[in-house]
Every structure is written in C-alpha cells, then in structure tokens.
Tab-separated table of C-alpha atoms in Angstrom:
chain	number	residue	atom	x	y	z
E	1	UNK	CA	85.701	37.963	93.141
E	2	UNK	CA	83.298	38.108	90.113
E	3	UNK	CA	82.711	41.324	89.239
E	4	UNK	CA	80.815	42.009	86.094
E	5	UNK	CA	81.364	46.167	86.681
E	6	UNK	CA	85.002	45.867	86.631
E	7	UNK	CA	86.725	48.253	84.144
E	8	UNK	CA	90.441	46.330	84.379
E	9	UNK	CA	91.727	43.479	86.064
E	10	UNK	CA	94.938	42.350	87.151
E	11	UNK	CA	96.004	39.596	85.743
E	12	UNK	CA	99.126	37.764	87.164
E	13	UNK	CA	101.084	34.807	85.498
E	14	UNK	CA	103.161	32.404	86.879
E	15	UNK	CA	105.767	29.987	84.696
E	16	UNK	CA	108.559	28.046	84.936
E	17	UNK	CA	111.822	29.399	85.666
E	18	UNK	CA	114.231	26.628	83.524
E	19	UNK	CA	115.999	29.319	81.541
E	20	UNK	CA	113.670	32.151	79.636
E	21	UNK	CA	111.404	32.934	82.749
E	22	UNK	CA	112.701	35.136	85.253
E	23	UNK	CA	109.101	34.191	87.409
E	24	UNK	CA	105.840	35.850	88.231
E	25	UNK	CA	104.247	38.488	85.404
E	26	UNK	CA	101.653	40.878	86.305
E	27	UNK	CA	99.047	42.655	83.912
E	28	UNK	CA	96.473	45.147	83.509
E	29	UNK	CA	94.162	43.880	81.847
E	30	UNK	CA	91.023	46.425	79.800
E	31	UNK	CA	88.126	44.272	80.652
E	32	UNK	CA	86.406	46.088	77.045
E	33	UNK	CA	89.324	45.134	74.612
E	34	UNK	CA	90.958	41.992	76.166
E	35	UNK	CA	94.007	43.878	75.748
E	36	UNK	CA	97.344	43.329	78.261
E	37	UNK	CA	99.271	45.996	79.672
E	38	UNK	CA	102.466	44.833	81.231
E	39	UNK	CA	103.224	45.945	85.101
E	40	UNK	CA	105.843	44.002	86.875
E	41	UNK	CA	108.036	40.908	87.490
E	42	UNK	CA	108.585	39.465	90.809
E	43	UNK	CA	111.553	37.577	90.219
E	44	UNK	CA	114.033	35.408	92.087
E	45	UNK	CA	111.871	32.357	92.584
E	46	UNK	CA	111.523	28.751	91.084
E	47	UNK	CA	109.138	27.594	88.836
E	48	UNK	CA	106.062	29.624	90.466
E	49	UNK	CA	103.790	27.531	88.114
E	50	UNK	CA	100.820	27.892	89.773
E	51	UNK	CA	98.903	30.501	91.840
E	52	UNK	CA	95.884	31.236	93.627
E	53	UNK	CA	94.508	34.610	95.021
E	54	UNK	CA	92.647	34.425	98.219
E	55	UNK	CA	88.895	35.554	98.383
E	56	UNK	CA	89.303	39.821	98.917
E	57	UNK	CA	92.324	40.201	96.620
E	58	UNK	CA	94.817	41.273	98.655
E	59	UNK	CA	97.229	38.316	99.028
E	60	UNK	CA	98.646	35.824	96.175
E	61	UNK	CA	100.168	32.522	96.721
E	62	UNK	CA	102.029	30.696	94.350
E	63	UNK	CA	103.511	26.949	94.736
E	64	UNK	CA	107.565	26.529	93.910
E	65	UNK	CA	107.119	23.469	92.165
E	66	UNK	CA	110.217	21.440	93.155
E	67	UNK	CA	111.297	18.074	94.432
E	68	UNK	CA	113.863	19.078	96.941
E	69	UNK	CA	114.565	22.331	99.397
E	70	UNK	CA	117.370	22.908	101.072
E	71	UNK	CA	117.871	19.263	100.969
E	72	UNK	CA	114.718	17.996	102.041
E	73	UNK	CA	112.701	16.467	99.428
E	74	UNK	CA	109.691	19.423	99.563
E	75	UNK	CA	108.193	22.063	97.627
E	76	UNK	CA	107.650	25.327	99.597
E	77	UNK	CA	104.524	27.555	98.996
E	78	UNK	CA	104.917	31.871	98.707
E	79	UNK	CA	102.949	33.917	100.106
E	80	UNK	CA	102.866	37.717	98.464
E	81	UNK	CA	101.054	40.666	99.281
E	82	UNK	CA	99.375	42.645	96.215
E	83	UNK	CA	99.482	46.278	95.538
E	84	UNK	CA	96.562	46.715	93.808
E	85	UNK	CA	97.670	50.054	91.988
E	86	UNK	CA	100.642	48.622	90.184
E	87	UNK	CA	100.216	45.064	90.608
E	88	UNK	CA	103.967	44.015	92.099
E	89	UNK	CA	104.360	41.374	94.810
E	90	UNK	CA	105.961	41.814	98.103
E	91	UNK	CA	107.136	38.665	99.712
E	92	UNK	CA	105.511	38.038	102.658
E	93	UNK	CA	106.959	33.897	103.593
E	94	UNK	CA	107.596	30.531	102.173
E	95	UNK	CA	106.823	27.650	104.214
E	96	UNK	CA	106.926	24.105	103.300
E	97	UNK	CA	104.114	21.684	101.877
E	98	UNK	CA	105.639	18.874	102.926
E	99	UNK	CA	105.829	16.684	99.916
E	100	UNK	CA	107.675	17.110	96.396
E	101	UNK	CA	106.415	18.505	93.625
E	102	UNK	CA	103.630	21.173	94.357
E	103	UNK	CA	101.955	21.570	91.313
E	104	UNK	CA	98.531	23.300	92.521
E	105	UNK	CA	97.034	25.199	95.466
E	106	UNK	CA	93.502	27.056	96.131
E	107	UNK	CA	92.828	29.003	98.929
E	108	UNK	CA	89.060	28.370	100.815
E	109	UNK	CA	86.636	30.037	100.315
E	110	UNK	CA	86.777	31.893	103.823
E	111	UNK	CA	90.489	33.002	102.981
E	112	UNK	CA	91.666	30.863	105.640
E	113	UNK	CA	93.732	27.958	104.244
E	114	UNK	CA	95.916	27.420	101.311
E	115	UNK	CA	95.395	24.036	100.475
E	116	UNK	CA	98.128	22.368	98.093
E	117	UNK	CA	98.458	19.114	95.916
E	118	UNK	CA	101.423	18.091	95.456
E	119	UNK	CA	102.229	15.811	92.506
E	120	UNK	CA	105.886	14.330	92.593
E	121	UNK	CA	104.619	13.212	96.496
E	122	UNK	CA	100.968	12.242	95.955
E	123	UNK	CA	99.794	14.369	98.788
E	124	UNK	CA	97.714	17.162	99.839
E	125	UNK	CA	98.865	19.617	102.490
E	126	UNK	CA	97.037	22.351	104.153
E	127	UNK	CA	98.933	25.607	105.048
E	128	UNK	CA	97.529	28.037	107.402
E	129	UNK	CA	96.721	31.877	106.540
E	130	UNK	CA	97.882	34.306	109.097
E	131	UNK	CA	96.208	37.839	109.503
E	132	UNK	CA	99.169	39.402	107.676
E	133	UNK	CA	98.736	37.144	104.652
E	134	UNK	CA	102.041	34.903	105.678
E	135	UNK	CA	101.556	31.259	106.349
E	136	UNK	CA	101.880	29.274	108.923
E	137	UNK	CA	103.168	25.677	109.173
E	138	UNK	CA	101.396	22.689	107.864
E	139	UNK	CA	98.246	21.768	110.122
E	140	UNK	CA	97.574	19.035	107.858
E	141	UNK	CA	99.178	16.502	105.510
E	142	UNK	CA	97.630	13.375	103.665
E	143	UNK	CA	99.432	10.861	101.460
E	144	UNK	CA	97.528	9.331	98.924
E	145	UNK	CA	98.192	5.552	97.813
E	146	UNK	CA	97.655	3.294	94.685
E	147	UNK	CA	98.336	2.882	91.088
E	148	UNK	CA	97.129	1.960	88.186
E	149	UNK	CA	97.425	0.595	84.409
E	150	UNK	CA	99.785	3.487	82.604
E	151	UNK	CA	103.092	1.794	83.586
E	152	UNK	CA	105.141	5.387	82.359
E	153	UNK	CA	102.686	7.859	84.528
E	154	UNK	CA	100.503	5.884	87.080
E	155	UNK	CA	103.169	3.258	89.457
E	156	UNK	CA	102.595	5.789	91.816
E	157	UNK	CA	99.902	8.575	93.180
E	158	UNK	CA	100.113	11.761	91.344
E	159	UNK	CA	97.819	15.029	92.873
E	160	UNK	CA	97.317	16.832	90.214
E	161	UNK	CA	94.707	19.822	91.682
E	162	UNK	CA	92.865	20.705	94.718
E	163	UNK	CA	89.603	22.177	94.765
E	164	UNK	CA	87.272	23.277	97.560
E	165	UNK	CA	82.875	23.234	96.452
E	166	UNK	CA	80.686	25.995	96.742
E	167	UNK	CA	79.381	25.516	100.154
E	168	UNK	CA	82.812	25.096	101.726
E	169	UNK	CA	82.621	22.327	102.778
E	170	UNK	CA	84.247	19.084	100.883
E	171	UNK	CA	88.079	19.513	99.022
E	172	UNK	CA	88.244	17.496	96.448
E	173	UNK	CA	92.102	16.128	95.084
E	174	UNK	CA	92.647	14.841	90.893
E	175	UNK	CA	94.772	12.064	91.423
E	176	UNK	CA	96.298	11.595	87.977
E	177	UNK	CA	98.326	8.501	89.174
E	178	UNK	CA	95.692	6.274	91.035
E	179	UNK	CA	92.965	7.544	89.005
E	180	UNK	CA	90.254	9.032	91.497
E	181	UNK	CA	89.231	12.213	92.501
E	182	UNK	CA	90.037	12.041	96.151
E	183	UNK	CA	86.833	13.924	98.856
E	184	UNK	CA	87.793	14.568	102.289
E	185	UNK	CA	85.567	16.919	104.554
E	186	UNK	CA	87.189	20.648	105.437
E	187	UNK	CA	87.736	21.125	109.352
E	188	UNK	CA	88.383	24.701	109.360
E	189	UNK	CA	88.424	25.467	112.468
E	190	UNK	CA	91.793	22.881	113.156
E	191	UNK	CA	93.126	23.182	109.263
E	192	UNK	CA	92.404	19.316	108.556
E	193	UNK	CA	91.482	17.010	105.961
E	194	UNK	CA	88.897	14.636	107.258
E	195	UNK	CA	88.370	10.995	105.595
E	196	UNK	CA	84.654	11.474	104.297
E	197	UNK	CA	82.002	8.649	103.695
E	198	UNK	CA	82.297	8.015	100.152
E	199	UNK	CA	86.122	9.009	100.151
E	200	UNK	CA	86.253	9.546	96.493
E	201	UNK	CA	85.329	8.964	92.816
E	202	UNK	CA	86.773	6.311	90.283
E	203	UNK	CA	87.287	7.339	86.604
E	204	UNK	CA	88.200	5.141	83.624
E	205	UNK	CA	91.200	2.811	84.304
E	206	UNK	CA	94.256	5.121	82.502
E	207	UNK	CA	92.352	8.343	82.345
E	208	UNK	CA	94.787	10.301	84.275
E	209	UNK	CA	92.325	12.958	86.458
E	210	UNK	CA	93.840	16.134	86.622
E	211	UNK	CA	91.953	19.600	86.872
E	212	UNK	CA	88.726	19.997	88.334
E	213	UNK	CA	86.257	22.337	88.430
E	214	UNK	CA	82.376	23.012	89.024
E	215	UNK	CA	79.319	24.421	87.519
E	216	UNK	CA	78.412	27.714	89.314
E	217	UNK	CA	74.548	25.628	89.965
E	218	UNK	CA	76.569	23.831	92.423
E	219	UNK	CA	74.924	20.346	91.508
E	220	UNK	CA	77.755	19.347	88.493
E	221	UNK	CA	81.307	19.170	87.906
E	222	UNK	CA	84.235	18.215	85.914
E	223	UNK	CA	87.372	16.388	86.032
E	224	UNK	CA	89.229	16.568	82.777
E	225	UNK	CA	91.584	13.200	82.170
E	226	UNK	CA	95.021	13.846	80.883
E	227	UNK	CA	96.402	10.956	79.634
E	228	UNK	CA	92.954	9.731	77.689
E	229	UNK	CA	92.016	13.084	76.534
E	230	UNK	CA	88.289	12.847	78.211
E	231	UNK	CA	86.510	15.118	80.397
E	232	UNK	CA	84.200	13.232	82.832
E	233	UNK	CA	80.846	15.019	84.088
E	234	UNK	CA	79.535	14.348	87.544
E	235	UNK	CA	76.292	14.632	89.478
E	236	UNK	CA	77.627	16.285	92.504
E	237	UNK	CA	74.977	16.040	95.881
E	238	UNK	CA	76.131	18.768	97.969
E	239	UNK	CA	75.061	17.837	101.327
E	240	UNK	CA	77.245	14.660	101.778
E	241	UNK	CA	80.308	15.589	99.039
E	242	UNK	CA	79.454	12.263	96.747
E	243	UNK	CA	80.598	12.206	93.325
E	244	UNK	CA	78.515	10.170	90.809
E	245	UNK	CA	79.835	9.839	87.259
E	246	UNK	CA	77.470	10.174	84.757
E	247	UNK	CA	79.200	10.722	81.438
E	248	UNK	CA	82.368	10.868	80.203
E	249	UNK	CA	83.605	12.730	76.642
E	250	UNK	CA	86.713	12.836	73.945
E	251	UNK	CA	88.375	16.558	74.099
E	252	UNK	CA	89.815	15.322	70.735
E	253	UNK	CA	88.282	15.652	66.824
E	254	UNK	CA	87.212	11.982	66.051
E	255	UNK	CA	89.878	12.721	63.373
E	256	UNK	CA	92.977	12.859	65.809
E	257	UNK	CA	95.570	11.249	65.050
E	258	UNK	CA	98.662	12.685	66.706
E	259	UNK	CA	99.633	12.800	70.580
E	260	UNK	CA	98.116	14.902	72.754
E	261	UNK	CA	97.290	15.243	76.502
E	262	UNK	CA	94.571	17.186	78.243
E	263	UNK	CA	95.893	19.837	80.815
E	264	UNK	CA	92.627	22.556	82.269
E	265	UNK	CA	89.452	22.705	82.584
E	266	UNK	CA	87.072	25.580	83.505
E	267	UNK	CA	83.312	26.367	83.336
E	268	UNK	CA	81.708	29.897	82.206
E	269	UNK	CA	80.645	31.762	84.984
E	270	UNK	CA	77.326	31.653	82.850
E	271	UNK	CA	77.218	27.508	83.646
E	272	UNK	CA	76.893	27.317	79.574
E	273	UNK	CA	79.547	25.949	78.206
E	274	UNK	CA	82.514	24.332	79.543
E	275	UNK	CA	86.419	24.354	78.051
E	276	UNK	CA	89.261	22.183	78.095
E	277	UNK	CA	92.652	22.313	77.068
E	278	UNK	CA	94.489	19.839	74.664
E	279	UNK	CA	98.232	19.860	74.679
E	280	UNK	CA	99.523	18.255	71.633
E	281	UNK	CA	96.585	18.980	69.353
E	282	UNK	CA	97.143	22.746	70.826
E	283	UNK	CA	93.324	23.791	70.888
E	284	UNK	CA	90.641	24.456	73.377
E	285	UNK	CA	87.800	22.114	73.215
E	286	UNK	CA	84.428	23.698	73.271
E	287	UNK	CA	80.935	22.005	75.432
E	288	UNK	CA	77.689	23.166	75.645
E	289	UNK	CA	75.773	22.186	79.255
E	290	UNK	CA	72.941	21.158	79.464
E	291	UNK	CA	71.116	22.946	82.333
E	292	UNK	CA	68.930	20.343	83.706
E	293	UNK	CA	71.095	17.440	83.439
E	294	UNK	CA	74.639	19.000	83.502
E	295	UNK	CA	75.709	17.019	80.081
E	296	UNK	CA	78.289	17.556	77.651
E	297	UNK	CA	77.856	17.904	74.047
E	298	UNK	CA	80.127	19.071	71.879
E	299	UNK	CA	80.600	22.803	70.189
E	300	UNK	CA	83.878	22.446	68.299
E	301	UNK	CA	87.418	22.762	69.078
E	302	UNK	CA	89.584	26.123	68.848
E	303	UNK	CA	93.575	26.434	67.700
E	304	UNK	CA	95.321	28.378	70.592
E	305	UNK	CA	97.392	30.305	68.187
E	306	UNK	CA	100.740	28.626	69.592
E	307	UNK	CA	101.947	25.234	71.717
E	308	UNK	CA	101.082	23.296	74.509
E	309	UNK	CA	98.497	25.175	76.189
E	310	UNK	CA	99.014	23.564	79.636
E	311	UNK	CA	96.440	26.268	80.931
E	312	UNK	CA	93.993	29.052	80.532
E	313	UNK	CA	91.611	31.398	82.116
E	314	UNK	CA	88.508	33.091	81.915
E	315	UNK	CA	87.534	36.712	82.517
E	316	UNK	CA	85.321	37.190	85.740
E	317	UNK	CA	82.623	38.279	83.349
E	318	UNK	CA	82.866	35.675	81.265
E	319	UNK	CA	83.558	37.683	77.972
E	320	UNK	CA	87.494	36.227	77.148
E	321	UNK	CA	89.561	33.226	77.779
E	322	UNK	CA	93.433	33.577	77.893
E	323	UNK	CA	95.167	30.874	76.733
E	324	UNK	CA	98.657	30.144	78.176
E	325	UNK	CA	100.712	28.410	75.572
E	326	UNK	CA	103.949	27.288	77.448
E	327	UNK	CA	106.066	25.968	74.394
E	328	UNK	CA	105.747	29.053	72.509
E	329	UNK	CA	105.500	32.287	75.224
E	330	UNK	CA	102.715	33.339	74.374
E	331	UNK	CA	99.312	34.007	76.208
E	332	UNK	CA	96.819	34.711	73.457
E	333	UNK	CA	92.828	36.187	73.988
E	334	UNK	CA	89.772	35.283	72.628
E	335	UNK	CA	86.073	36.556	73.294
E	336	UNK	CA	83.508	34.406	73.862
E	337	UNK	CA	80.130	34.507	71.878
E	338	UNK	CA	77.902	33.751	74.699
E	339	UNK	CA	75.391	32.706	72.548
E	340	UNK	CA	77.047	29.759	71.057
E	341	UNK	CA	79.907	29.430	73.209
E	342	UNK	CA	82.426	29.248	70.540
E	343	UNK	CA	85.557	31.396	70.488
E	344	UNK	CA	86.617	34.388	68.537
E	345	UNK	CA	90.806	35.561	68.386
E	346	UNK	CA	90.924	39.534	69.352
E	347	UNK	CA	94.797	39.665	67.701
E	348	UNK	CA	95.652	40.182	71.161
E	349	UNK	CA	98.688	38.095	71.465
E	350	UNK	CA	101.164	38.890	74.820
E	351	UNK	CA	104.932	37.171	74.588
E	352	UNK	CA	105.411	35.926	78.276
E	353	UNK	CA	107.862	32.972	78.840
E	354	UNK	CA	106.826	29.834	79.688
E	355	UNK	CA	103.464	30.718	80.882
E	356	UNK	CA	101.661	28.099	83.145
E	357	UNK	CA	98.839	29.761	85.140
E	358	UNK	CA	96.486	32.925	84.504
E	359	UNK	CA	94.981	34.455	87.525
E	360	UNK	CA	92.627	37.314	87.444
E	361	UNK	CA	91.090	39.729	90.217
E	362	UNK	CA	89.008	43.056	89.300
E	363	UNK	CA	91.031	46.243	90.347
C-alpha cells in the first residue's frame, strides 16, 4: 500500500455519529500540496469510528462502535466496497464481533481476516473475508481478563487496538484496562487466535496501553499509554512474537500541568521518528529513533491547530500527517521535515465532524 509515486490518495474518515456526523467522509487527497478535496458521504451508520482498508485497496471495513444490536449486547463490523474513481462506499454486510464496544479492527496482511478489539467487552474477534469483500461469521473470539490500579478506567479489560507484525504471523491486542499488550499466534488457515508462549507484555501499573504500532525494521515497536501519557518502546524478536520493554517516555512538556490523555501512535515509514497524540494538551509529540537501538528521544511537541486529537495519520510517503481533532471538526495537515522530524502547518485545514480515524490508499 506504500506508494511513494502516487499523485493523490484517497483518504476516508470515519467519526462518530452523536449528532453533527452523518458517518463516513471520503477525500482526494494531492499527494504535492496536502490539500483535501471532498468526494462523498456514506451515511446511515453508527459511530463508524474506526476503519481499516485491506491490503489491494479495494474493500474498507469500518467497526460500529456500540454496546448493543438489535438487543444483543454487540458491535457489528461493515464491510464496503471502494470505487476507486470517486471514492463512495457500497455496502457489502455487517456481521457481528461478538462483544460490545468495537473500537478498532486491522485486516492481515494476506487480506484474509478482519481482526477486531473490542473495548466495552475486552475481547478480540476475528471475522472472516469472503471473495466478494463481505464477511463471514466470527471464526474466532477471545475474552481477555484482569484489572488493575485506575479504579475509574481499569476494574475491567479494555482492548483498545489490534495489530498484526510484519511477518504475519503474531496479533498483538492494547489492553488499556489490564494493562498488557496481549500476543497470540495467527492460524490463518482456521481464522484463530492461538495462546502463544510468552502470551503478552506488562507495562507500568496505570499506564493504560492503547495504540500500537511498529518500526518498518521489524525488530521495535510501540505501545503508547493513555491514561499516563507515556509511550513504551519494545525490543520485538520476530521469530517467537516476545515483547521486551526497554524504555518507556512522557508524551507531555515537563511543564504540563493540565489533563491530558494519550490517544495514537504511528511511526514514519522512514523508521525516523515516531508521533503520538495528546488529547488534552492537543499536540502531537515528536521522537527521534534511534536506528540501532530503537530508542526514543525527544524532538518537541506540535499544537494540532484544534481539540482532542484522538487520532492522526501519515501519508504513504511519509511527507504529511493529518491530524483528526474530534472536539473541534477539523482535520488539519502538516509536512514533515524529514530531516529533523519536526512538523510544519500547510494552512490546510478541512471542517469534518467529529473526526476519529484517517485512512489513506494511493489511487
């Protein structure tokens, strides 16, 4: 899906529907400028917060992040196909994911499976791909136990993200509530979530895991902590899926002294720098990596123009990062000096309502 060439991409946006959203936006996005042109809605569903685009571009998949359908306490997961020309959404099925709450879903990288976390429940679920793009029903579901020390956000576990490494081989589950990132092996040929040796990481006591990412080297990765404001770095061995926590960083200016809560985290496709999102403070922290050792040390911290920038994403290329900032509809663009890593507002500012998750795929 990274495609340096690309002229435009489309970018699609989902949000929550709770009165200004209607649901999913779609973009065309000038890979030169930054610059958004609107294309479409796809409307009538609720709270498509977050999406994922499976590996050739041609089908989208976005959670409907509730506690209850049609009486049953469950989320349900869409399945759209894409037309690439004018980027509008065709609804292709919904099928359930078997807990409450969805909040996050990636599809492997085979374009197979649709794997889902679902927060309110504390479970992941995985959701079969059909030919066509539709889903099938569940082949898999695994409910997560525990708590720990944040008596407001952690009696209970919390998924917060699901995401599959490089090799395809390990899925790896945020637990905000229990705080571990959860590994279980990928069985793709059955669609199931195997228990695997070392069956997960520990983070600080309160840190609140929740998005997850890796370095492209394939050797590192990230969990940023919402309710601490940390991101923790990771020695990742490949072979056998084992986390090993190495170091662990503020997203906040030692000069904080409001509320705030961490939300995303991503990684330049250049393995350079990484970014996180603070919600509350309303900026983008900014790491360099260190290429050997896959350490964090801090850049400097960027105002997303706007509030509560629960996430944001990064051009294929690696030239911008969009910001989605929820509280104030806006998704706002910056280009990245890939020399330093820091981050530079184009003016490019696009009023979408209650944005929650950028998606991207060259056209």
């Amino acid at each position: 899906m990274r495609d340096s060439c690309s002229a435009e991409y489309l970018v699609f946006v989902g949000t929550y529907t709770g009165g200004r959203s209607e649901a999913i936006f779609s973009f065309r996005m000038d890979a030169g400028t930054g610059t958004l042109e609107p294309l479409s809605v796809t409307s009538g569903f609720h709270n498509p917060s977050f999406l994922a685009v499976e590996p050739q571009g041609r089908f989208l998949y976005a959670v409907s992040e509730v506690s209850e359908t049609r009486g049953s306490a469950h989320g349900v997961v869409n399945a759209f196909s894409i037309t690439r020309e004018t980027g509008e959404l065709a609804l292709l099925n919904q099928e359930s994911c078997l807990g409450p709450g969805p909040c996050h879903l990636v599809v492997d990288h085979t374009g197979r499976f649709v794997l889902v976390a679902n927060y309110v429940g504390g479970s992941a679920c995985v959701l079969p791909i059909r030919e066509d793009g539709s889903l099938g029903e569940a082949t898999d579901f695994v409910q997560h136990e525990g708590s720990s020390v944040n008596p407001d956000r952690q009696i209970a576990p919390h998924a917060h993200s699901f995401n599959v490494d490089p090799g395809n081989r390990f899925g790896f589950v945020a637990d905000l509530g229990i705080d571990k990132v959860m590994v279980y092996k990928l069985d793709l040929e059955n669609g199931k979530l195997l228990p695997n040796e070392v069956p997960g990481c520990e983070v600080k006591a309160g840190a609140g895991p929740r998005h997850f990412d890796f370095h492209p080297d394939g050797r590192h990765a990230y969990v940023i902590n919402e309710l601490d404001s940390t991101v923790t770095a990771f020695d990742y061995e490949p072979e056998t899926g084992t986390l090993n926590a190495k170091q662990t960083v503020p997203t906040l200016p030692e000069d904080f002294e409001g509320t705030s809560t961490c939300a995303d985290v991503h990684v330049s496709p250049s393995g350079k720098f990484l970014y996180g999102s603070n919600r509350g403070h309303d900026s983008i922290a900014i790491f360099a990596i260190d290429q050997r050792t896959g350490e964090l040390a801090v850049v400097g911290h960027q105002s997303t123009q706007g509030e509560t920038p629960r996430n944001f994403a990064i051009e294929p290329a690696g030239n911008f990062i969009l910001a989605a900032n929820q509280d104030s509809d806006t998704i706002v663009t910056f280009r990245i000096d890939q020399e330093a890593g820091k981050l530079d507002a184009t003016g490019q500012v696009t009023q979408v309502p209650m944005p929650v998750c950028i998606k991207m795929i060259p056209i």
